[in-house]
Coordinates of N, CA and C in Angstrom, one line a residue:
M115 N 6.3 -80.7 -51.0 CA 7.2 -79.8 -51.7 C 8.4 -79.5 -50.7
A116 N 8.1 -79.3 -49.4 CA 9.1 -79.0 -48.5 C 10.1 -80.2 -48.5
W117 N 9.6 -81.4 -48.6 CA 10.5 -82.6 -48.6 C 11.5 -82.5 -49.8
W118 N 10.9 -82.2 -51.0 CA 11.8 -82.1 -52.2 C 12.9 -81.0 -52.0
L119 N 12.5 -79.9 -51.4 CA 13.5 -78.8 -51.2 C 14.6 -79.3 -50.2
E120 N 14.2 -79.9 -49.2 CA 15.1 -80.4 -48.2 C 16.1 -81.4 -48.8
E121 N 15.5 -82.3 -49.6 CA 16.4 -83.4 -50.2 C 17.3 -82.8 -51.2
I122 N 16.9 -81.8 -52.0 CA 17.8 -81.2 -52.9 C 18.9 -80.5 -52.2
E123 N 18.5 -79.8 -51.1 CA 19.6 -79.1 -50.3 C 20.6 -80.1 -49.8
H124 N 20.1 -81.3 -49.3 CA 21.1 -82.3 -48.8 C 22.0 -82.7 -50.0
A125 N 21.4 -82.9 -51.2 CA 22.2 -83.3 -52.3 C 23.3 -82.3 -52.6
V126 N 22.9 -81.0 -52.6 CA 23.9 -80.0 -52.9 C 25.0 -79.9 -51.9
R127 N 24.7 -80.2 -50.7 CA 25.7 -80.2 -49.6 C 26.5 -81.5 -49.6
G128 N 26.1 -82.4 -50.4 CA 26.9 -83.7 -50.5 C 26.4 -84.7 -49.4
G129 N 25.2 -84.4 -48.8 CA 24.7 -85.3 -47.8 C 23.9 -86.5 -48.4
P130 N 23.4 -87.3 -47.5 CA 22.7 -88.5 -48.0 C 21.4 -88.1 -48.7
V131 N 21.1 -88.9 -49.7 CA 19.9 -88.7 -50.5 C 18.9 -89.8 -50.3
A132 N 17.6 -89.5 -50.2 CA 16.6 -90.5 -50.0 C 16.6 -91.5 -51.1
A133 N 16.0 -92.6 -50.9 CA 16.0 -93.7 -51.8 C 14.9 -93.5 -52.9
N134 N 14.7 -92.3 -53.3 CA 13.8 -92.1 -54.4 C 14.5 -92.0 -55.7
P135 N 14.1 -92.9 -56.7 CA 14.9 -92.9 -58.0 C 15.0 -91.6 -58.7
I136 N 13.9 -90.8 -58.7 CA 14.0 -89.5 -59.4 C 14.9 -88.6 -58.7
L137 N 14.9 -88.6 -57.3 CA 15.7 -87.7 -56.6 C 17.2 -88.1 -56.7
R138 N 17.5 -89.4 -56.8 CA 18.9 -89.9 -57.0 C 19.5 -89.4 -58.3
V139 N 18.7 -89.4 -59.4 CA 19.1 -88.9 -60.7 C 19.3 -87.4 -60.6
L140 N 18.3 -86.7 -60.0 CA 18.5 -85.2 -59.9 C 19.7 -84.9 -59.1
A141 N 19.9 -85.6 -58.0 CA 21.1 -85.3 -57.1 C 22.4 -85.5 -57.8
S142 N 22.4 -86.4 -58.8 CA 23.7 -86.6 -59.5 C 23.9 -85.5 -60.5
K143 N 22.9 -84.8 -60.9 CA 23.0 -83.7 -61.9 C 23.0 -82.3 -61.3
V144 N 22.6 -82.2 -60.1 CA 22.6 -80.8 -59.5 C 24.0 -80.3 -59.4
G145 N 24.1 -79.0 -59.8 CA 25.4 -78.4 -59.8 C 25.6 -77.6 -61.1
A146 N 26.7 -77.8 -61.7 CA 26.9 -77.1 -63.0 C 25.9 -77.4 -64.1
A147 N 25.6 -78.7 -64.2 CA 24.7 -79.2 -65.2 C 23.2 -78.8 -64.9
L148 N 22.9 -78.7 -63.7 CA 21.5 -78.3 -63.3 C 21.6 -77.5 -62.0
P149 N 21.5 -76.2 -62.2 CA 21.5 -75.3 -61.0 C 20.4 -75.6 -60.0
V150 N 20.7 -75.6 -58.7 CA 19.7 -75.9 -57.7 C 18.7 -74.8 -57.7
R151 N 19.0 -73.6 -58.1 CA 18.0 -72.5 -58.1 C 16.9 -72.8 -59.1
T152 N 17.2 -73.5 -60.2 CA 16.2 -73.9 -61.2 C 15.2 -74.8 -60.6
L153 N 15.7 -75.8 -59.8 CA 14.8 -76.8 -59.2 C 14.0 -76.1 -58.1
E154 N 14.6 -75.2 -57.4 CA 13.9 -74.5 -56.3 C 12.7 -73.7 -56.9
R155 N 12.9 -73.0 -58.0 CA 11.9 -72.2 -58.7 C 10.7 -73.1 -59.1
I156 N 11.0 -74.3 -59.7 CA 10.0 -75.2 -60.1 C 9.1 -75.6 -58.9
I157 N 9.8 -76.0 -57.8 CA 9.1 -76.4 -56.6 C 8.3 -75.3 -56.0
E158 N 8.8 -74.1 -55.9 CA 8.1 -73.0 -55.3 C 6.9 -72.7 -56.1
A159 N 7.0 -72.7 -57.4 CA 5.8 -72.4 -58.3 C 4.7 -73.4 -58.1
R160 N 5.1 -74.7 -58.0 CA 4.1 -75.7 -57.8 C 3.5 -75.5 -56.4
R161 N 4.2 -75.1 -55.4 CA 3.7 -74.9 -54.1 C 2.5 -73.8 -54.2
L162 N 2.7 -72.8 -55.0 CA 1.7 -71.8 -55.2 C 0.4 -72.4 -55.7
V163 N 0.5 -73.3 -56.7 CA -0.7 -74.0 -57.2 C -1.4 -74.8 -56.2
L164 N -0.6 -75.6 -55.4 CA -1.2 -76.4 -54.4 C -1.8 -75.6 -53.3
G165 N -1.4 -74.4 -53.1 CA -2.0 -73.5 -52.1 C -3.4 -73.1 -52.5
G166 N -3.8 -73.3 -53.7 CA -5.1 -73.0 -54.2 C -5.4 -71.6 -54.7
A167 N -4.6 -70.7 -54.4 CA -4.8 -69.3 -54.8 C -4.4 -69.1 -56.3
P168 N -5.3 -68.7 -57.2 CA -4.9 -68.4 -58.5 C -4.0 -67.2 -58.6
P169 N -3.3 -67.1 -59.7 CA -2.5 -65.9 -59.9 C -3.4 -64.6 -59.9
A170 N -2.9 -63.6 -59.3 CA -3.8 -62.4 -59.1 C -4.0 -61.7 -60.5
D171 N -3.0 -61.7 -61.4 CA -3.2 -61.1 -62.7 C -2.3 -61.8 -63.7
E172 N -2.4 -61.3 -64.9 CA -1.7 -62.0 -66.0 C -0.2 -62.0 -65.8
A173 N 0.3 -60.9 -65.2 CA 1.8 -60.8 -65.0 C 2.2 -62.0 -64.0
A174 N 1.4 -62.2 -63.0 CA 1.7 -63.3 -62.1 C 1.6 -64.7 -62.7
L175 N 0.7 -64.8 -63.7 CA 0.5 -66.0 -64.4 C 1.8 -66.3 -65.3
V176 N 2.2 -65.2 -66.0 CA 3.4 -65.3 -66.8 C 4.6 -65.7 -65.9
A177 N 4.7 -65.1 -64.8 CA 5.9 -65.5 -63.9 C 5.8 -66.9 -63.5
F178 N 4.5 -67.4 -63.2 CA 4.3 -68.8 -62.9 C 4.8 -69.7 -64.0
I179 N 4.4 -69.3 -65.3 CA 4.8 -70.1 -66.5 C 6.3 -70.1 -66.6
D180 N 6.9 -69.0 -66.4 CA 8.4 -68.9 -66.5 C 9.1 -69.9 -65.5
Y181 N 8.5 -69.9 -64.2 CA 9.1 -70.7 -63.2 C 8.7 -72.2 -63.3
T182 N 7.7 -72.5 -64.1 CA 7.4 -74.0 -64.2 C 7.8 -74.4 -65.6
A183 N 7.1 -74.1 -66.7 CA 7.5 -74.6 -68.0 C 8.8 -74.1 -68.4
G184 N 9.1 -72.8 -68.1 CA 10.4 -72.2 -68.5 C 11.6 -72.9 -67.7
A185 N 11.4 -73.1 -66.4 CA 12.5 -73.7 -65.7 C 12.7 -75.2 -66.0
A186 N 11.6 -75.9 -66.3 CA 11.7 -77.3 -66.6 C 12.4 -77.5 -68.0
M187 N 12.0 -76.6 -69.0 CA 12.6 -76.7 -70.3 C 14.1 -76.4 -70.2
T188 N 14.4 -75.4 -69.5 CA 15.8 -74.9 -69.3 C 16.6 -76.1 -68.7
A189 N 16.1 -76.6 -67.6 CA 16.8 -77.7 -66.9 C 17.0 -78.9 -67.9
A190 N 16.0 -79.3 -68.6 CA 16.1 -80.4 -69.5 C 17.1 -80.1 -70.6
A191 N 17.1 -78.9 -71.2 CA 18.1 -78.5 -72.2 C 19.5 -78.6 -71.7
M192 N 19.7 -78.1 -70.4 CA 21.0 -78.1 -69.8 C 21.5 -79.5 -69.6
L193 N 20.6 -80.4 -69.3 CA 21.0 -81.8 -69.1 C 21.4 -82.4 -70.4
L194 N 20.6 -82.1 -71.4 CA 20.9 -82.7 -72.7 C 22.1 -82.1 -73.4
E195 N 22.4 -80.8 -73.2 CA 23.5 -80.1 -73.8 C 24.2 -79.2 -72.8
P196 N 25.1 -79.8 -72.0 CA 25.7 -79.0 -70.9 C 26.5 -77.8 -71.3
D197 N 26.9 -77.7 -72.6 CA 27.7 -76.5 -73.1 C 26.7 -75.4 -73.5
W198 N 25.4 -75.6 -73.6 CA 24.5 -74.6 -74.0 C 24.4 -73.5 -72.9
T199 N 24.5 -72.3 -73.4 CA 24.6 -71.2 -72.4 C 23.5 -70.1 -72.6
D200 N 22.8 -70.0 -73.7 CA 21.9 -68.9 -73.9 C 20.5 -69.3 -73.4
K201 N 20.3 -69.1 -72.1 CA 19.0 -69.5 -71.4 C 17.9 -68.7 -71.9
T202 N 18.1 -67.5 -72.6 CA 17.0 -66.7 -73.1 C 16.4 -67.3 -74.3
Q203 N 17.1 -68.2 -74.9 CA 16.6 -68.9 -76.2 C 15.2 -69.6 -76.0
L204 N 14.9 -70.0 -74.8 CA 13.7 -70.8 -74.5 C 12.6 -70.0 -74.0
L205 N 12.7 -68.7 -73.8 CA 11.7 -67.9 -73.1 C 10.3 -68.1 -73.7
H206 N 10.2 -67.8 -75.0 CA 8.9 -67.9 -75.7 C 8.4 -69.3 -76.0
T207 N 9.4 -70.2 -76.2 CA 9.0 -71.6 -76.4 C 8.3 -72.1 -75.1
A208 N 8.9 -71.8 -74.0 CA 8.3 -72.2 -72.7 C 7.0 -71.5 -72.4
R209 N 6.9 -70.3 -72.8 CA 5.7 -69.5 -72.6 C 4.6 -70.1 -73.5
A210 N 4.9 -70.5 -74.7 CA 3.9 -71.1 -75.6 C 3.3 -72.4 -74.9
W211 N 4.3 -73.2 -74.4 CA 3.9 -74.4 -73.7 C 3.1 -74.1 -72.4
G212 N 3.5 -73.2 -71.7 CA 2.8 -72.8 -70.4 C 1.4 -72.3 -70.7
W213 N 1.3 -71.5 -71.7 CA -0.1 -71.0 -72.1 C -0.9 -72.2 -72.6
A214 N -0.3 -73.1 -73.2 CA -1.1 -74.3 -73.7 C -1.6 -75.1 -72.4
Q215 N -0.8 -75.1 -71.4 CA -1.3 -75.7 -70.1 C -2.5 -75.0 -69.5
V216 N -2.4 -73.6 -69.7 CA -3.6 -72.8 -69.2 C -4.8 -73.1 -70.0
A217 N -4.6 -73.3 -71.4 CA -5.7 -73.6 -72.3 C -6.3 -74.9 -71.9
R218 N -5.5 -75.9 -71.5 CA -6.0 -77.2 -71.1 C -6.6 -77.3 -69.7
G219 N -6.5 -76.2 -69.0 CA -7.1 -76.2 -67.6 C -6.1 -76.7 -66.6
G220 N -4.8 -76.8 -66.9 CA -3.8 -77.3 -66.0 C -3.3 -76.2 -65.1
T221 N -3.6 -75.0 -65.4 CA -3.1 -73.9 -64.6 C -4.3 -73.0 -64.3
P222 N -4.5 -72.5 -63.1 CA -5.7 -71.7 -62.8 C -5.5 -70.3 -63.5
H223 N -6.7 -69.8 -63.9 CA -6.8 -68.5 -64.5 C -6.6 -67.4 -63.5
P224 N -6.0 -66.3 -63.9 CA -5.8 -65.1 -63.0 C -7.2 -64.6 -62.5
G225 N -7.2 -64.1 -61.3 CA -8.4 -63.6 -60.7 C -9.0 -62.5 -61.5
E226 N -8.1 -61.7 -62.2 CA -8.6 -60.5 -63.0 C -9.4 -61.0 -64.2
W227 N -9.4 -62.2 -64.5 CA -10.2 -62.7 -65.7 C -11.6 -63.2 -65.2
A228 N -12.0 -63.0 -64.0 CA -13.2 -63.5 -63.5 C -14.5 -63.1 -64.2
D229 N -14.4 -61.9 -64.8 CA -15.6 -61.4 -65.5 C -15.6 -61.7 -67.0
A230 N -14.6 -62.3 -67.5 CA -14.5 -62.6 -68.9 C -15.2 -63.9 -69.2
S231 N -15.8 -64.0 -70.4 CA -16.5 -65.2 -70.8 C -15.5 -66.3 -71.2
P232 N -15.9 -67.5 -71.1 CA -15.0 -68.6 -71.6 C -14.4 -68.4 -73.0
R233 N -15.3 -67.9 -73.9 CA -14.9 -67.6 -75.2 C -13.8 -66.5 -75.3
E234 N -13.9 -65.5 -74.5 CA -12.9 -64.4 -74.5 C -11.6 -64.9 -73.9
I235 N -11.7 -65.7 -72.9 CA -10.5 -66.3 -72.3 C -9.8 -67.2 -73.3
S236 N -10.5 -68.1 -73.9 CA -10.0 -69.0 -74.9 C -9.3 -68.2 -76.1
G237 N -9.9 -67.2 -76.5 CA -9.4 -66.4 -77.6 C -8.1 -65.7 -77.1
H238 N -8.1 -65.2 -75.9 CA -6.9 -64.5 -75.4 C -5.7 -65.5 -75.2
I239 N -6.0 -66.6 -74.7 CA -5.0 -67.7 -74.6 C -4.4 -68.1 -75.9
A240 N -5.3 -68.3 -76.9 CA -4.9 -68.7 -78.2 C -4.0 -67.6 -78.8
H241 N -4.3 -66.4 -78.6 CA -3.5 -65.2 -79.1 C -2.1 -65.3 -78.5
R242 N -2.1 -65.5 -77.2 CA -0.8 -65.6 -76.4 C 0.1 -66.7 -77.0
I243 N -0.6 -67.9 -77.2 CA 0.2 -69.0 -77.7 C 0.7 -68.7 -79.1
T244 N -0.1 -68.2 -80.0 CA 0.3 -67.9 -81.4 C 1.5 -66.9 -81.3
G245 N 1.4 -65.8 -80.5 CA 2.5 -64.9 -80.4 C 3.7 -65.5 -79.9
A246 N 3.6 -66.3 -78.9 CA 4.8 -66.9 -78.3 C 5.5 -67.9 -79.2
L247 N 4.7 -68.6 -80.0 CA 5.3 -69.6 -81.0 C 6.0 -68.8 -82.1
K248 N 5.4 -67.7 -82.5 CA 6.1 -66.9 -83.6 C 7.5 -66.4 -83.1
L249 N 7.5 -65.9 -81.9 CA 8.8 -65.5 -81.3 C 9.7 -66.7 -81.0
A250 N 9.2 -67.8 -80.6 CA 10.0 -69.0 -80.3 C 10.7 -69.5 -81.5
R251 N 10.0 -69.5 -82.6 CA 10.7 -70.0 -83.9 C 11.9 -69.2 -84.2
G252 N 11.9 -67.9 -84.0 CA 13.1 -67.1 -84.2 C 14.2 -67.4 -83.1
E253 N 13.8 -67.5 -81.9 CA 14.7 -67.8 -80.8 C 15.4 -69.1 -80.9
L254 N 14.7 -70.1 -81.5 CA 15.3 -71.4 -81.5 C 16.3 -71.6 -82.7
Q255 N 16.4 -70.6 -83.5 CA 17.4 -70.8 -84.6 C 18.8 -70.8 -83.9
G256 N 19.5 -71.8 -84.2 CA 20.8 -72.0 -83.6 C 20.8 -72.7 -82.2
F257 N 19.6 -73.1 -81.8 CA 19.5 -73.9 -80.6 C 20.1 -75.3 -80.8
P258 N 20.8 -75.8 -79.9 CA 21.5 -77.1 -80.1 C 20.6 -78.3 -80.4
T259 N 20.9 -79.0 -81.5 CA 20.0 -80.1 -81.9 C 19.9 -81.1 -80.8
S260 N 21.0 -81.4 -80.1 CA 21.0 -82.4 -79.1 C 20.1 -82.0 -77.9
A261 N 19.7 -80.8 -77.7 CA 18.8 -80.3 -76.7 C 17.4 -80.2 -77.1
F262 N 17.1 -80.3 -78.4 CA 15.8 -80.0 -78.9 C 14.7 -80.9 -78.3
P263 N 15.0 -82.2 -77.9 CA 13.9 -82.9 -77.3 C 13.4 -82.3 -76.0
A264 N 14.1 -81.4 -75.4 CA 13.7 -80.7 -74.2 C 12.5 -79.7 -74.5
V265 N 12.4 -79.3 -75.8 CA 11.4 -78.3 -76.1 C 10.4 -78.7 -77.2
A266 N 10.6 -79.9 -77.7 CA 9.8 -80.4 -78.8 C 8.3 -80.5 -78.5
H267 N 7.9 -80.7 -77.3 CA 6.5 -80.8 -76.9 C 5.8 -79.5 -77.1
A268 N 6.5 -78.4 -77.2 CA 5.8 -77.1 -77.5 C 5.2 -77.1 -78.8
A269 N 5.5 -78.1 -79.7 CA 4.9 -78.2 -81.0 C 3.4 -78.6 -80.8
L270 N 3.0 -79.0 -79.7 CA 1.6 -79.3 -79.4 C 0.7 -78.1 -79.0
A271 N 1.4 -77.0 -78.7 CA 0.7 -75.8 -78.1 C -0.4 -75.3 -79.0
K272 N -0.1 -75.1 -80.3 CA -1.1 -74.5 -81.2 C -2.4 -75.4 -81.2
R273 N -2.2 -76.7 -81.3 CA -3.4 -77.6 -81.4 C -4.2 -77.5 -80.0
Y274 N -3.5 -77.4 -78.9 CA -4.2 -77.2 -77.6 C -4.9 -75.9 -77.6
S275 N -4.3 -74.8 -78.2 CA -5.0 -73.5 -78.2 C -6.3 -73.6 -79.0
Q276 N -6.4 -74.5 -79.9 CA -7.6 -74.7 -80.7 C -8.6 -75.6 -80.0
G277 N -8.3 -76.0 -78.8 CA -9.2 -76.8 -78.0 C -9.2 -78.3 -78.4
A278 N -8.2 -78.7 -79.2 CA -8.1 -80.1 -79.6 C -7.7 -81.0 -78.5
A279 N -8.4 -82.2 -78.6 CA -8.0 -83.3 -77.7 C -7.2 -84.3 -78.6
L280 N -5.9 -84.2 -78.3 CA -5.0 -85.0 -79.2 C -4.9 -86.4 -78.8
S281 N -4.9 -87.3 -79.7 CA -4.6 -88.7 -79.4 C -3.1 -88.9 -79.1
E282 N -2.8 -90.0 -78.4 CA -1.4 -90.3 -78.1 C -0.6 -90.4 -79.4
L283 N -1.2 -91.0 -80.5 CA -0.5 -91.1 -81.7 C -0.2 -89.7 -82.3
E284 N -1.2 -88.9 -82.3 CA -0.9 -87.5 -82.9 C 0.1 -86.8 -82.1
K285 N 0.1 -86.9 -80.8 CA 1.1 -86.2 -79.9 C 2.5 -86.7 -80.3
R286 N 2.6 -88.0 -80.4 CA 4.0 -88.6 -80.7 C 4.5 -88.2 -82.1
I287 N 3.6 -88.2 -83.0 CA 3.9 -87.8 -84.4 C 4.4 -86.3 -84.4
R288 N 3.6 -85.5 -83.8 CA 3.9 -84.0 -83.8 C 5.3 -83.8 -83.1
V289 N 5.5 -84.4 -81.9 CA 6.7 -84.2 -81.2 C 7.9 -84.8 -82.0
T290 N 7.7 -86.0 -82.6 CA 8.8 -86.6 -83.4 C 9.2 -85.7 -84.5
L291 N 8.2 -85.2 -85.2 CA 8.4 -84.3 -86.4 C 9.1 -83.0 -85.9
A292 N 8.7 -82.5 -84.8 CA 9.4 -81.3 -84.2 C 10.9 -81.5 -84.0
V293 N 11.2 -82.7 -83.4 CA 12.6 -83.0 -83.2 C 13.4 -83.2 -84.5
L294 N 12.7 -83.9 -85.4 CA 13.4 -84.1 -86.7 C 13.6 -82.8 -87.5
L295 N 12.6 -81.9 -87.5 CA 12.7 -80.7 -88.2 C 13.4 -79.6 -87.4
G296 N 13.5 -79.7 -86.1 CA 14.0 -78.7 -85.3 C 13.2 -77.4 -85.3
R297 N 11.9 -77.7 -85.2 CA 10.9 -76.6 -85.3 C 9.7 -76.9 -84.4
V298 N 9.2 -75.9 -83.7 CA 8.0 -76.1 -82.8 C 6.8 -75.5 -83.5

């Protein structure tokens, strides 16, 4: 993670960039189209996960979701539609996706949930996903069509909240329909 931060800082200062193909693309986009602070937040949030400590409470988990799923969606949307300016439009879409990652076990549960049963945790996460998707649908009205592929994968969140193991075909169909319909 430190290497990524250093390399991004070099790119911002116009310095040489390592021969990593992902880094070269990022370096060419860092600036107005992709603020370096967005990338720094993503890297810092991932560093917390690698440190092994789960979020202390739900508020810390939501902050983690905002800095991972939220920052990644925002960055992708900004790259697809550089004129897009309403960054708050993706708040709940990203949270729905972030909560789906928690449901799938990709994000550690907060320490304050230690005494809850798996059923209680699953129900709570499903409730959070449903609420976030409801708000996201309103926020995404007027969202640029050209940037919609940045958020379309959130259309999988509800199925993940139900504990579904989606096939690759189902994932592709759901994401494609989300892009075509402009709805998550």
